[in-house]
Coordinates of C-alpha atoms in Angstrom, one line a residue:
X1 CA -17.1 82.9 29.9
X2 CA -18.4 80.6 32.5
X3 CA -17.2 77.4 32.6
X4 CA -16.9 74.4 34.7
X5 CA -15.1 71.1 34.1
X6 CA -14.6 67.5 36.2
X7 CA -12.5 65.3 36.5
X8 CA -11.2 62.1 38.4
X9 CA -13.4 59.4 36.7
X10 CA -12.0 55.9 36.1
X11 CA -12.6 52.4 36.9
X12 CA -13.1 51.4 40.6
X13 CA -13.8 48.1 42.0
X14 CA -17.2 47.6 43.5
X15 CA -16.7 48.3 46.7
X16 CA -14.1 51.3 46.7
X17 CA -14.2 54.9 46.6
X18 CA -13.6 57.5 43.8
X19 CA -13.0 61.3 44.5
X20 CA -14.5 63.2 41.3
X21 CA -13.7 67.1 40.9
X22 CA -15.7 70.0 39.9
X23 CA -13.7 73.3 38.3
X24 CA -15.8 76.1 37.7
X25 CA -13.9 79.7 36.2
X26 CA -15.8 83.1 35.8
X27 CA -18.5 82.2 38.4
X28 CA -17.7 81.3 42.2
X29 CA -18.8 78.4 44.1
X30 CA -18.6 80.5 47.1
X31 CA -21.8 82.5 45.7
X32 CA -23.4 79.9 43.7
X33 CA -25.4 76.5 44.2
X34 CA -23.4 73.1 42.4
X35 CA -25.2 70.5 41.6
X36 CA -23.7 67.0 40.7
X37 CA -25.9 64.7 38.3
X38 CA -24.8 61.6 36.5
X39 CA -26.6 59.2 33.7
X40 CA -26.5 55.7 32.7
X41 CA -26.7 54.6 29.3
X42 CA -30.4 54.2 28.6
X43 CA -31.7 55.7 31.4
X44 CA -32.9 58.8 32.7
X45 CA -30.4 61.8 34.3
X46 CA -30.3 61.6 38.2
X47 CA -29.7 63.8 40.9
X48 CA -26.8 62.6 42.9
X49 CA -25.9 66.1 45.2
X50 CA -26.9 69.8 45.1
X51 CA -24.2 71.9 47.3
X52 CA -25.9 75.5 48.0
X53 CA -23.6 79.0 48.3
X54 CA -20.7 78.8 50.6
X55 CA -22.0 80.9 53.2
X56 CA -25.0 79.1 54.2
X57 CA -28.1 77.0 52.7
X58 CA -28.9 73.4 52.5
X59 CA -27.2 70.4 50.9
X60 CA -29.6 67.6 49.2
X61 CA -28.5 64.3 48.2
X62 CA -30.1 61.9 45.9
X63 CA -31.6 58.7 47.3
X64 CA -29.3 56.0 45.6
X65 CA -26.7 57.7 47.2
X66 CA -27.3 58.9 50.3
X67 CA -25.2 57.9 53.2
X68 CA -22.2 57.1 51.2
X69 CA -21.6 60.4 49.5
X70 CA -19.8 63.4 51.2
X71 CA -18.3 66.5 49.2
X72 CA -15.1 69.1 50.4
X73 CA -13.8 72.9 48.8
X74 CA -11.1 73.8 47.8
X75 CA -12.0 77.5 47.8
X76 CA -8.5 78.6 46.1
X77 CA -9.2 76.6 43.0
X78 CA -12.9 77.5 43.3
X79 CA -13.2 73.3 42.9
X80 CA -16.0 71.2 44.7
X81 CA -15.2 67.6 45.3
X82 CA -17.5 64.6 45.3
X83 CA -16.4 61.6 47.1
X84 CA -18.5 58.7 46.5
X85 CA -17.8 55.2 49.0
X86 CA -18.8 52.0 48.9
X87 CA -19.2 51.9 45.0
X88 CA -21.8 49.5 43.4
X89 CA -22.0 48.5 39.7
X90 CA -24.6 50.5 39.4
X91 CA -22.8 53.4 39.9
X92 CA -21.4 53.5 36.6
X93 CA -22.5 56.5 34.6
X94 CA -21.4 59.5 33.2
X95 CA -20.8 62.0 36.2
X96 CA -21.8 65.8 35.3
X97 CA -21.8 68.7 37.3
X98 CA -23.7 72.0 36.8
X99 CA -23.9 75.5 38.3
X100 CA -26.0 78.6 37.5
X101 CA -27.2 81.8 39.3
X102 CA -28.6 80.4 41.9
X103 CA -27.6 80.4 45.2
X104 CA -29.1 78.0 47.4
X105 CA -30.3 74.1 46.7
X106 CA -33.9 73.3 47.2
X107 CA -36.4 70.5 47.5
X108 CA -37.3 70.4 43.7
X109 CA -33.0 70.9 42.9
X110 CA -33.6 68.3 40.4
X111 CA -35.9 70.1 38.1
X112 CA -33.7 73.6 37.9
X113 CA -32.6 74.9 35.1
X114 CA -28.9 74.4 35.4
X115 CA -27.4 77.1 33.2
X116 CA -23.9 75.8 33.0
X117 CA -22.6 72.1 32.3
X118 CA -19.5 70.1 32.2
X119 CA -18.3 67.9 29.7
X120 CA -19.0 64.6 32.2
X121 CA -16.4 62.2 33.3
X122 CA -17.1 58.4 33.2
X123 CA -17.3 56.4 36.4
X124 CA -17.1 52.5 35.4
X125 CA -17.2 50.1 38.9
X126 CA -16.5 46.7 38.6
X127 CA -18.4 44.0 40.0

């Protein structure tokens, strides 16, 4: 059964940097598209990364955090990192990340049907 899990939420002050994991088993990030999403109480989901097949394809990052997120493999453990820097308060949110059979990130990444979700981890930053 298809699964994928994070990890490595906490509390951060404003200004530092948190590393947040994404576990998938059953279905390979080498083959298949991650995308990263998070959501503040009382607002809407948001797209914060989409990380296409391993081989090849295009990477998109939302617009609140452009420029100060980056992501790494760790192809062993089939785990995709997201390392966010220069935290703001309005960071905080419950961080999610999603997979599916699809291979490659596109422009409208934000409106696919992810078919697979983790449970979220909570991202708190301090002002």
């Amino acid at each position: 059964q298809v699964a994928v899990e994070e990890s490595g939420g906490g509390l951060v002050q404003a200004g530092g940097s948190l590393r947040l994991s994404c576990t998938g088993s059953e279905l390979s990030f080498d083959d298949y598209a991650v995308g990263w999403f998070r959501q503040a109480p009382g607002k809407e989901r948001e797209g914060v990364l989409c990380v296409s097949r391993r081989s090849g394809g295009s990477t998109y990052y939302g617009d609140s955090v452009k420029g100060r997120v980056t992501f790494s493999r760790d192809n062993a453990k089939n785990t995709l990192y997201l390392q966010i820097d220069s935290l703001k308060p309005e960071d905080t949110a419950t961080y999610y990340c999603a997979t599916g059979l699809r291979p490659y990130c596109g422009g409208s990444w934000t409106l696919y049907t992810w078919d697979y979700w983790g449970q979220g981890t909570q991202v708190t930053v301090s002002s």
